[in-house]
XYZ file of C-alpha atoms in Angstrom:
708
model
C 102.768 63.946 44.906
C 99.107 63.578 45.691
C 98.747 62.374 42.120
C 101.710 60.091 42.401
C 100.088 58.464 45.419
C 96.610 58.190 43.816
C 97.981 56.685 40.502
C 100.136 54.192 42.262
C 98.535 53.226 45.444
C 94.890 53.949 44.517
C 93.935 55.602 47.554
C 92.878 59.300 48.523
C 95.097 61.552 50.470
C 95.481 65.193 51.155
C 99.038 66.437 50.421
C 99.848 69.908 51.691
C 102.632 72.176 52.727
C 102.546 73.579 56.209
C 102.071 76.735 54.309
C 98.994 75.451 52.432
C 97.380 73.912 55.549
C 97.915 77.075 57.519
C 96.207 79.156 55.119
C 93.359 76.640 54.492
C 92.666 76.741 58.281
C 92.863 80.826 58.521
C 90.701 81.099 55.435
C 88.155 78.637 56.473
C 87.657 80.851 60.120
C 88.145 84.207 58.802
C 86.534 83.810 55.359
C 89.474 85.226 53.525
C 93.000 84.312 53.260
C 95.859 86.435 54.691
C 98.538 88.042 52.921
C 101.839 86.465 53.829
C 105.000 88.259 53.849
C 107.692 87.126 51.634
C 110.918 86.068 53.177
C 112.841 88.660 51.138
C 110.555 91.360 52.420
C 111.980 90.362 56.037
C 115.154 91.436 54.619
C 114.127 94.454 53.384
C 112.447 95.530 56.739
C 115.566 94.684 58.698
C 117.637 97.197 56.229
C 115.023 99.806 56.443
C 115.446 99.464 60.483
C 119.252 99.828 60.141
C 119.193 102.453 57.312
C 116.413 104.856 58.920
C 115.157 103.980 62.315
C 118.268 103.490 64.198
C 119.513 106.926 63.238
C 116.263 108.389 65.342
C 117.395 106.809 68.534
C 120.822 107.841 69.865
C 120.486 105.043 72.736
C 119.917 102.228 69.898
C 122.596 103.610 67.870
C 124.871 103.684 70.632
C 124.081 100.107 71.530
C 125.049 98.810 68.036
C 128.202 100.717 67.764
C 129.191 99.148 71.428
C 128.220 95.919 70.315
C 130.250 95.921 67.074
C 133.163 97.499 68.970
C 133.408 95.047 72.073
C 130.852 92.507 71.981
C 130.460 91.012 68.339
C 132.987 88.210 69.068
C 131.763 85.015 71.094
C 134.411 85.161 73.564
C 135.302 81.693 74.874
C 137.559 80.361 77.354
C 140.398 77.600 77.279
C 138.059 75.354 79.577
C 135.485 75.219 76.627
C 137.793 73.241 74.435
C 139.141 69.480 74.578
C 142.585 70.560 73.799
C 144.791 73.663 73.846
C 145.160 73.330 70.271
C 141.403 73.679 69.697
C 141.251 76.821 71.853
C 144.228 78.526 70.061
C 142.403 77.435 66.346
C 139.243 79.261 67.516
C 141.409 82.460 68.812
C 143.303 82.459 65.320
C 140.118 82.201 63.468
C 138.727 85.518 64.892
C 140.368 88.325 62.772
C 140.188 91.286 65.345
C 140.023 94.196 63.146
C 139.536 97.800 64.685
C 136.929 100.290 64.266
C 139.575 102.877 63.555
C 141.157 100.384 60.917
C 137.764 99.783 59.172
C 136.931 103.350 59.000
C 140.252 104.085 57.426
C 139.665 101.353 55.070
C 135.997 102.948 54.342
C 137.288 106.346 53.881
C 140.157 104.845 51.389
C 137.379 102.903 49.386
C 135.631 106.091 48.857
C 138.012 108.203 47.785
C 139.613 105.518 45.404
C 137.450 102.651 44.092
C 138.878 99.279 43.563
C 141.777 100.228 45.888
C 141.726 98.204 49.188
C 144.169 98.309 52.005
C 143.989 96.047 55.269
C 142.266 97.141 58.258
C 144.077 97.437 61.530
C 144.393 93.994 62.975
C 145.266 93.407 66.681
C 146.278 90.171 68.562
C 143.293 89.303 70.857
C 139.617 90.218 71.423
C 140.666 92.048 74.492
C 143.182 94.159 72.491
C 140.072 94.940 70.163
C 137.951 96.031 72.897
C 140.614 98.607 74.141
C 141.430 99.732 70.790
C 137.967 100.432 69.969
C 137.274 102.104 73.431
C 140.117 104.373 72.855
C 138.963 105.100 69.372
C 135.315 105.843 70.466
C 136.333 108.546 73.104
C 138.691 110.335 70.893
C 141.973 109.002 72.225
C 144.679 109.030 69.492
C 146.666 105.731 69.797
C 149.308 104.028 67.669
C 149.170 100.230 67.763
C 152.584 98.317 68.338
C 154.654 101.301 67.740
C 158.381 100.618 68.138
C 159.762 101.738 71.335
C 162.436 104.470 71.050
C 165.029 102.607 73.188
C 167.041 99.497 72.069
C 166.885 96.597 74.289
C 169.896 95.605 76.339
C 169.275 92.063 76.087
C 170.735 90.245 72.836
C 167.982 87.796 73.074
C 165.211 90.026 72.948
C 163.394 91.492 70.104
C 162.867 95.050 69.141
C 160.008 96.092 71.802
C 156.723 97.272 70.581
C 154.225 98.254 73.442
C 150.737 97.187 72.706
C 149.408 100.785 72.568
C 151.075 104.182 72.445
C 148.956 107.155 73.178
C 150.926 109.790 71.436
C 148.862 113.067 72.926
C 150.157 111.893 76.583
C 153.366 110.105 76.004
C 152.050 107.044 77.799
C 152.781 103.412 76.965
C 149.921 100.783 77.451
C 150.343 96.945 77.781
C 147.451 94.744 78.130
C 148.894 91.468 79.850
C 146.721 88.094 79.157
C 146.971 86.765 82.753
C 144.340 85.697 85.210
C 143.786 86.700 88.604
C 146.588 84.354 89.930
C 149.022 85.772 87.241
C 148.858 82.538 85.471
C 148.625 81.478 81.630
C 146.735 78.165 81.401
C 146.310 78.237 77.769
C 149.954 78.272 77.121
C 152.564 75.757 77.392
C 154.931 76.043 80.537
C 157.779 77.208 78.839
C 155.821 79.873 76.750
C 153.902 80.775 79.832
C 157.272 81.234 81.926
C 158.791 83.684 78.802
C 155.653 85.535 79.079
C 155.738 86.188 82.726
C 159.435 87.054 82.474
C 158.844 89.305 79.639
C 155.997 91.300 82.061
C 158.799 91.964 84.424
C 161.403 92.856 81.605
C 159.092 95.320 80.350
C 158.318 96.998 83.566
C 161.781 97.383 84.680
C 162.631 98.402 80.919
C 160.084 101.169 81.284
C 161.436 102.162 84.820
C 165.063 102.135 83.528
C 164.169 104.795 80.649
C 161.805 106.848 82.422
C 158.778 106.223 80.700
C 155.227 105.660 81.625
C 153.687 102.144 81.276
C 149.710 101.667 82.374
C 148.645 98.274 82.536
C 145.324 96.074 82.395
C 144.793 92.352 82.471
C 142.671 89.536 81.102
C 141.086 88.948 84.152
C 139.567 92.435 84.351
C 137.699 91.191 81.331
C 136.450 87.881 82.655
C 135.262 89.747 85.479
C 133.422 92.212 83.248
C 135.376 95.243 84.573
C 137.811 95.896 81.697
C 136.525 98.934 80.250
C 135.388 100.331 83.494
C 138.979 99.661 84.787
C 140.399 101.121 81.533
C 138.445 104.224 82.122
C 139.371 104.558 85.609
C 143.220 103.968 84.681
C 143.080 106.245 82.006
C 141.300 109.131 84.044
C 144.067 108.711 86.786
C 146.755 109.554 84.313
C 144.753 112.565 83.113
C 143.920 111.324 79.781
C 140.836 113.190 78.597
C 137.917 111.086 76.938
C 136.307 112.954 74.191
C 133.759 110.588 72.773
C 133.498 110.773 68.821
C 130.408 111.571 66.465
C 128.892 107.981 66.448
C 126.045 108.775 64.102
C 128.898 109.631 61.462
C 130.852 106.336 62.386
C 127.637 104.374 62.118
C 126.863 105.921 58.588
C 130.534 105.108 57.374
C 130.678 101.547 58.934
C 127.290 100.205 58.936
C 125.155 101.985 56.163
C 127.860 100.889 53.563
C 126.601 97.448 51.771
C 130.107 95.941 51.434
C 130.392 94.995 55.267
C 130.069 91.151 55.441
C 130.132 91.070 59.132
C 127.100 93.507 59.297
C 125.168 91.476 56.847
C 126.038 88.366 59.068
C 124.698 90.223 61.894
C 121.621 90.999 60.215
C 121.245 87.454 59.561
C 121.823 86.381 63.299
C 118.967 88.996 64.269
C 116.412 87.543 61.453
C 117.188 83.966 62.666
C 116.599 85.070 66.622
C 113.433 86.774 65.502
C 112.121 83.491 63.476
C 112.753 81.400 66.323
C 111.612 83.850 68.797
C 108.096 84.140 66.966
C 108.229 80.432 66.318
C 107.934 79.625 69.998
C 104.841 81.873 69.936
C 106.307 84.682 71.711
C 105.169 88.150 72.180
C 106.680 91.561 73.114
C 106.227 90.628 76.661
C 108.727 87.836 76.734
C 111.554 89.964 76.366
C 111.109 90.609 79.954
C 111.289 86.950 80.403
C 114.462 86.513 78.515
C 116.123 89.402 80.444
C 115.505 88.033 83.925
C 116.372 84.308 82.907
C 119.850 85.294 81.472
C 121.946 82.613 82.308
C 125.600 83.409 81.600
C 128.526 82.334 84.039
C 131.003 84.765 82.545
C 130.555 88.510 83.155
C 131.535 89.434 79.576
C 128.713 87.207 78.151
C 126.233 88.594 80.642
C 126.982 92.098 79.101
C 126.996 90.865 75.712
C 123.597 89.110 76.021
C 121.852 92.211 77.539
C 123.289 94.119 74.800
C 122.105 92.181 72.000
C 118.673 92.087 73.478
C 118.578 95.908 73.774
C 119.150 95.538 69.936
C 117.043 92.781 68.773
C 113.893 93.977 71.157
C 113.186 97.595 68.978
C 113.990 95.545 65.883
C 111.120 92.993 66.807
C 108.895 96.101 67.367
C 109.604 97.772 64.245
C 109.370 94.351 62.369
C 105.768 93.880 63.744
C 104.718 97.171 63.410
C 106.075 96.761 59.586
C 103.690 93.848 59.085
C 100.594 95.737 60.495
C 101.262 98.737 58.076
C 101.554 96.411 55.277
C 98.466 94.365 56.317
C 100.038 91.204 56.364
C 101.358 88.441 58.446
C 104.444 86.087 58.307
C 104.872 82.697 58.074
C 105.272 82.104 61.871
C 102.127 84.253 62.474
C 100.365 82.210 59.936
C 101.400 78.866 61.650
C 100.751 80.348 65.453
C 97.307 81.433 64.424
C 96.040 78.306 62.833
C 97.313 76.493 65.655
C 94.959 78.870 68.061
C 92.016 78.290 65.645
C 92.544 74.393 66.079
C 92.991 74.514 69.555
C 89.739 76.855 69.949
C 87.597 74.203 68.424
C 87.878 74.659 64.554
C 87.411 71.201 63.198
C 89.433 70.147 60.536
C 88.953 66.951 58.613
C 89.610 64.169 60.592
C 92.690 62.038 59.715
C 93.532 58.394 60.751
C 97.249 58.862 59.874
C 99.241 62.190 59.459
C 102.636 61.759 57.710
C 105.259 64.607 57.789
C 108.236 64.727 55.326
C 111.575 66.648 56.193
C 110.851 66.223 59.806
C 114.076 67.662 60.658
C 113.237 71.057 59.547
C 110.265 70.957 62.017
C 109.868 74.243 63.891
C 108.355 74.820 67.448
C 105.185 76.725 65.903
C 104.716 73.798 63.037
C 105.143 71.141 66.028
C 102.413 73.005 68.166
C 100.276 72.983 65.006
C 100.896 69.498 64.087
C 100.252 68.540 67.931
C 96.766 70.254 67.978
C 95.526 68.578 64.733
C 96.796 65.373 66.166
C 95.130 65.687 69.709
C 91.758 67.025 67.462
C 91.593 63.816 65.740
C 93.461 61.148 67.530
C 95.569 60.392 64.449
C 98.751 58.179 64.271
C 101.936 60.020 63.291
C 104.579 59.184 60.792
C 107.442 61.481 60.630
C 110.421 61.108 58.059
C 113.482 63.084 58.291
C 117.206 62.921 58.635
C 118.622 64.691 61.581
C 122.059 64.563 60.329
C 120.817 67.058 57.591
C 119.065 69.431 59.945
C 120.185 72.819 58.744
C 117.696 75.406 58.745
C 117.637 77.081 62.078
C 117.841 80.421 60.502
C 114.032 79.602 59.296
C 113.190 78.429 62.610
C 113.956 74.939 62.763
C 114.811 73.152 66.110
C 116.695 69.991 66.020
C 115.660 68.994 69.526
C 112.132 68.478 68.332
C 113.419 65.538 66.398
C 116.248 64.315 68.860
C 113.772 64.327 71.918
C 111.210 63.013 69.689
C 109.702 60.645 72.619
C 109.652 63.734 74.827
C 107.380 65.751 72.463
C 104.920 62.839 71.184
C 105.445 60.004 73.507
C 106.171 56.418 72.804
C 107.062 55.883 69.368
C 108.850 53.189 66.963
C 112.038 54.096 64.833
C 112.930 52.774 61.773
C 115.936 53.454 60.010
C 116.762 53.737 56.228
C 120.351 53.108 55.986
C 120.844 52.173 52.369
C 122.195 55.114 50.182
C 122.726 54.987 46.531
C 124.592 58.419 45.615
C 127.660 58.302 47.713
C 130.274 55.491 47.907
C 130.675 53.416 50.983
C 134.193 55.009 51.608
C 132.704 58.531 51.696
C 129.642 57.623 53.867
C 132.130 55.953 56.511
C 134.130 59.341 56.419
C 130.928 61.599 56.454
C 129.179 59.620 59.073
C 132.179 59.418 61.674
C 132.265 63.289 60.994
C 128.580 64.030 61.989
C 128.489 61.416 64.723
C 131.189 63.108 66.755
C 128.292 65.161 67.892
C 126.644 62.648 70.154
C 122.947 64.224 69.954
C 122.940 63.142 66.448
C 120.796 59.859 66.027
C 123.407 56.945 65.500
C 123.163 55.310 62.260
C 125.290 52.707 59.906
C 125.079 53.729 56.261
C 125.534 51.109 53.588
C 126.101 51.576 49.749
C 127.356 49.268 47.034
C 129.398 52.081 45.556
C 133.156 52.023 45.924
C 135.576 54.774 45.488
C 139.081 54.651 46.988
C 139.679 58.152 47.459
C 136.076 59.965 48.045
C 137.473 63.275 49.534
C 140.453 65.016 48.125
C 141.864 68.299 50.009
C 143.807 70.493 47.681
C 146.265 72.774 49.477
C 147.034 76.148 48.233
C 149.308 79.036 49.555
C 148.201 82.063 47.453
C 145.396 83.000 45.261
C 147.056 81.731 42.024
C 147.759 78.215 43.438
C 144.130 78.234 44.524
C 142.914 78.929 40.962
C 145.524 76.508 39.609
C 143.949 73.721 41.993
C 140.451 74.588 40.679
C 141.729 74.376 37.141
C 143.364 71.256 37.853
C 140.388 69.587 39.272
C 138.121 70.681 36.348
C 141.023 69.166 33.939
C 140.696 65.830 35.856
C 136.736 65.793 35.618
C 136.861 66.402 31.734
C 139.448 63.226 31.628
C 137.182 61.029 33.889
C 133.559 61.957 32.623
C 133.939 64.060 29.389
C 133.553 67.801 28.918
C 130.064 68.115 29.607
C 130.391 66.587 33.306
C 128.252 68.315 35.670
C 130.021 69.933 38.646
C 128.809 71.826 41.822
C 130.731 74.648 43.378
C 129.769 74.957 47.292
C 130.476 77.924 49.448
C 129.260 78.414 52.872
C 128.443 82.205 51.915
C 126.950 83.474 48.958
C 129.972 85.421 48.059
C 132.253 82.572 48.426
C 132.820 82.509 44.501
C 133.305 86.102 44.044
C 137.140 85.853 43.775
C 136.888 83.046 41.059
C 135.587 85.557 38.502
C 138.669 87.777 38.975
C 140.431 84.915 36.970
C 140.712 84.464 33.518
C 138.445 81.932 32.053
C 135.854 81.877 34.551
C 132.491 83.896 33.459
C 129.394 84.471 35.571
C 126.797 83.056 32.782
C 123.498 84.143 34.533
C 122.069 85.120 38.194
C 121.161 81.682 38.986
C 124.881 80.276 39.896
C 125.747 79.025 36.378
C 129.450 79.511 35.157
C 130.840 79.361 31.970
C 134.490 78.072 31.683
C 136.215 79.022 28.327
C 138.409 76.067 28.561
C 135.651 73.768 28.642
C 132.709 75.882 27.485
C 130.127 72.798 27.567
C 131.150 71.688 31.278
C 127.929 72.328 33.425
C 129.234 74.353 36.825
C 127.047 75.594 39.087
C 127.944 77.625 42.132
C 125.484 77.620 45.172
C 125.836 77.785 48.882
C 125.676 74.628 51.003
C 122.181 75.255 52.137
C 120.671 75.585 48.681
C 122.443 72.463 47.690
C 120.506 70.211 50.148
C 118.744 67.530 48.059
C 120.596 68.065 45.126
C 123.621 66.072 43.652
C 126.580 66.335 40.914
C 128.871 64.392 39.260
C 131.487 66.059 41.421
C 131.515 68.598 44.208
C 134.264 71.287 45.052
C 133.894 73.021 48.430
C 135.444 76.526 48.032
C 135.689 78.030 51.419
C 137.563 75.821 54.035
C 139.174 78.522 55.870
C 139.423 79.230 59.756
C 137.726 82.492 59.795
C 134.512 83.977 61.516
C 132.834 83.727 57.765
C 134.519 80.574 56.898
C 133.175 77.191 57.331
C 132.309 76.954 60.104
C 130.449 80.264 59.869
C 130.989 81.332 63.584
C 128.497 84.062 63.407
C 125.596 81.576 62.528
C 126.292 79.514 65.295
C 125.991 82.119 68.001
C 124.993 80.648 71.458
C 122.558 83.782 71.809
C 120.390 81.527 69.861
C 120.175 79.305 72.772
C 117.664 81.629 74.189
C 114.992 80.799 71.771
C 115.411 77.105 70.949
C 113.821 74.682 72.906
C 117.244 73.170 74.195
C 120.618 74.464 73.715
C 123.023 72.548 71.443
C 126.468 72.450 73.587
C 128.518 70.926 70.727
C 130.783 73.417 69.106
C 129.537 74.410 65.563
C 126.978 71.792 65.660
C 124.691 73.120 62.908
C 127.422 73.968 60.636
C 128.839 70.633 61.145
C 125.588 69.234 59.780
C 125.829 71.841 56.876
C 129.306 70.651 56.024
C 128.172 67.219 56.113
C 125.535 68.289 53.397
C 128.032 69.698 51.424
C 130.347 66.601 51.536
C 127.635 64.220 50.365
C 126.274 65.981 47.271
C 128.719 64.159 45.009
C 127.938 60.869 43.079
C 131.732 60.386 42.992
C 134.516 62.746 44.697
C 134.105 65.882 46.905
C 137.173 68.042 46.276
C 137.980 70.663 48.997
C 140.104 73.700 48.257
C 142.271 74.305 51.311
C 144.411 77.116 52.537
C 147.567 75.672 53.923
C 148.120 78.444 56.441
C 144.464 78.860 58.018
C 142.599 75.495 57.562
C 139.110 75.170 58.905
C 138.663 73.251 62.108
C 136.633 70.732 60.141
C 139.634 70.194 57.798
C 142.096 69.548 60.393
C 139.541 67.036 61.717
C 139.266 65.329 58.083
C 142.913 65.064 57.634
C 143.012 62.070 60.310
C 140.709 60.072 58.331
C 141.534 57.212 55.975
C 140.404 57.678 52.744
C 141.124 61.479 52.840
C 143.688 62.281 50.312
C 145.717 65.702 50.731
C 147.252 67.210 47.472
C 150.359 69.720 47.905
C 151.596 69.887 44.549
C 150.176 73.504 43.987
C 152.286 74.814 47.039
C 155.309 76.435 46.739
C 157.995 73.817 46.885
C 159.415 75.377 50.031
C 156.128 75.431 51.697
C 155.925 71.544 51.793
C 157.321 70.898 55.056
C 156.947 74.126 57.063
C 157.207 73.902 60.811
C 154.384 74.365 62.898
C 154.454 77.532 65.343
C 155.942 76.389 68.885
C 153.758 78.998 70.777
C 150.098 78.726 69.416
C 150.792 75.189 67.967
C 148.213 76.029 64.795
C 150.022 78.448 62.780
C 153.025 77.784 60.332
C 156.092 79.626 60.404
C 156.740 81.635 57.222
C 159.468 83.876 55.930
C 159.042 87.679 56.798
C 160.814 90.814 56.410
C 161.392 93.665 59.163
C 161.418 97.298 58.583
C 165.385 97.269 58.628
C 165.175 94.662 55.928
C 166.264 91.595 58.011
C 164.569 88.234 57.253
C 163.274 86.341 60.259
C 160.641 83.682 60.608
C 157.130 84.378 62.199
C 153.963 82.743 62.804
C 151.409 82.896 59.820
C 148.804 83.726 62.366
C 150.030 87.049 62.877
C 148.844 89.181 64.827
C 146.786 86.659 66.846
C 150.210 85.054 67.671
C 153.325 86.969 67.981
C 156.096 84.308 67.844
C 159.092 85.211 65.787
C 162.665 83.836 65.445
C 165.844 85.423 63.832
C 167.317 82.404 62.425
C 165.364 81.554 59.144
C 167.170 78.179 58.819
C 164.265 76.743 60.636
C 161.972 76.800 58.068
C 164.137 74.348 56.023
C 165.937 72.227 58.453
C 164.092 72.700 62.088
C 165.526 70.558 64.478
C 162.911 70.219 67.752
C 164.116 70.785 71.193
C 162.983 67.567 72.877
C 162.918 69.274 76.486
C 160.449 71.883 75.366
C 159.456 72.101 71.900
C 161.331 74.788 70.850
C 164.053 74.932 68.086
C 167.606 73.787 68.502
C 169.722 76.496 66.932
C 173.588 76.910 65.847
C 175.353 78.803 68.397
C 178.765 79.837 69.570
C 180.571 78.841 72.564
C 183.972 78.917 74.379
C 185.003 75.573 73.071
C 183.336 75.886 69.322
C 180.037 75.519 67.885
C 177.058 73.778 69.560
C 173.027 73.752 69.446
C 171.075 75.574 71.975
C 167.349 75.934 72.209
C 165.556 79.082 70.906
C 163.647 79.362 74.234
C 167.159 80.050 76.164
C 167.367 81.451 79.068
C 163.772 79.349 79.945
C 165.160 76.062 78.475
C 169.079 75.448 78.581
C 169.024 72.270 76.400
C 172.187 72.076 74.544
C 173.815 69.226 72.046
C 177.082 69.082 70.578
C 177.826 69.635 66.938
C 180.167 67.186 64.889
């Protein structure tokens, strides 16, 4: 860049990275350059902490197990979402797998390589807490074991209590009601059915002489669920025998295949980067603990537990730097800033220009401010807040969005012409990114026109997913020739792994290049959305558009715990993930294709589906799946055909077990008639005077219509 400026403009400038600037200042003050820790080495230090150091501290090990067992998930209430559908979509994305199920899966994999089984799944976060509490305390349980007595009500399905404690012959139900006995996240009809179900279960146990113990959702909102559970268990003579946590830790956390554990490490790494970028030292953890601002007791416990883990990790990381005789990038920036503030004279500049300003961190901002205060230089920053995606490396978008607060009066110039994307694509992507009102308003313009810039390719099986991918590649060859360059984008580095299990796709190297045997000259590259920033391709295919904790958005990466080390919290749901998805959408010079699972679509996809110019391709779905009715209970899942243990077919929600809606009449899958009174289904019934249609929610809803 320095050579290009000198050749074209004939002026002398200093061009430096922040890395080079910091090193030069420290070298001038200390007469030698410090060794800087490579970013990959930070990952190694964190791995060593979990592999070795944690095993030496029972208290720390127990804290990690407790966090994973009960507090890994970010619990949100229905009040935090604009609509009930958005809240239910969040619940359905969580995938609540218990420690018991995870341990069984790991032990199975240890015995039989390449054989995987599904871990035990439960319906809700609170059930997850309960199941893991029982498991950690050596209490045997069976989840949703069939109750031994048949219901005496023909409208009720076979009863399955939440938990059965086999050693004590105790049945256990966790009811999702608030302190007033209400269920505000359900429709009136579903809430009435739920409440009637509670009373029926109580009377059914009483009739059959079985013991039922109960807990409630409001226990958790009050932060006392586990304490109440322990008290209730002891009152029923249930003995708590805590299991060996060290062995459990070895099984669950020291195996490298656990994706959630890897994401947890990334969360800790991001927290430490932001913490150090702020210039905080060890003593600031006391400030953080005293300033915990959580309105919900659950989040209060979660935050304190997280701090009890990240603090010793920070200490271990800092001591590792000392042992290695080096500093990290944040140390270097902070140290350089202190030297400038302490009087070290840097060359006087009239102008300072910063590129990629959207990636600025608090530490780099302070260094820039120190240099500016010393020299009186005018500041020019170039950046795009829509592409601020490096929070994990310490960047803080509020330094961009609140520029005047940090630097004073300024003039804003917008560059709104773009040459890569079509006008149709940037209209969609621009509307998508600006739903977060902290993003600066822009109206991008392009001379390029494409009628269908975004194509959503729905699939309902792994085979149909691969067929959709192959069809896209066939189409691209027809349009652009067999040497077309294609970018496959994933949210996570492992999002492409399943593709290599399919015939014809071969990993060409370790840099993401993929060879497709049908078109060996095609230039296909896989990379994460983060790595794609600044790059472009003839066409882009986004792989992971699933509603899942490790989907797109990745819900672990946007954890609100990071707000404690950001200048200002970003209150918009999945704000950084939204910017990252915007980056992924706009890497294409033509069309962006997105592979979309029909039954668990990302919240970003359900949003895009509403935009003009977004096409939805369903030809790879099973023909019977084209017009599947939505689940009337959660309003997010789709009804799918299932089979009971007795071989009977029924329709159930695709989001099971998070949503337990079922209906015995499978005709709703092909000819659903919606009840206008409550949203249930009108089903064929027999009455005194012949056939008629009655509501599936009977007796709560008594809507009927005559049949011809």
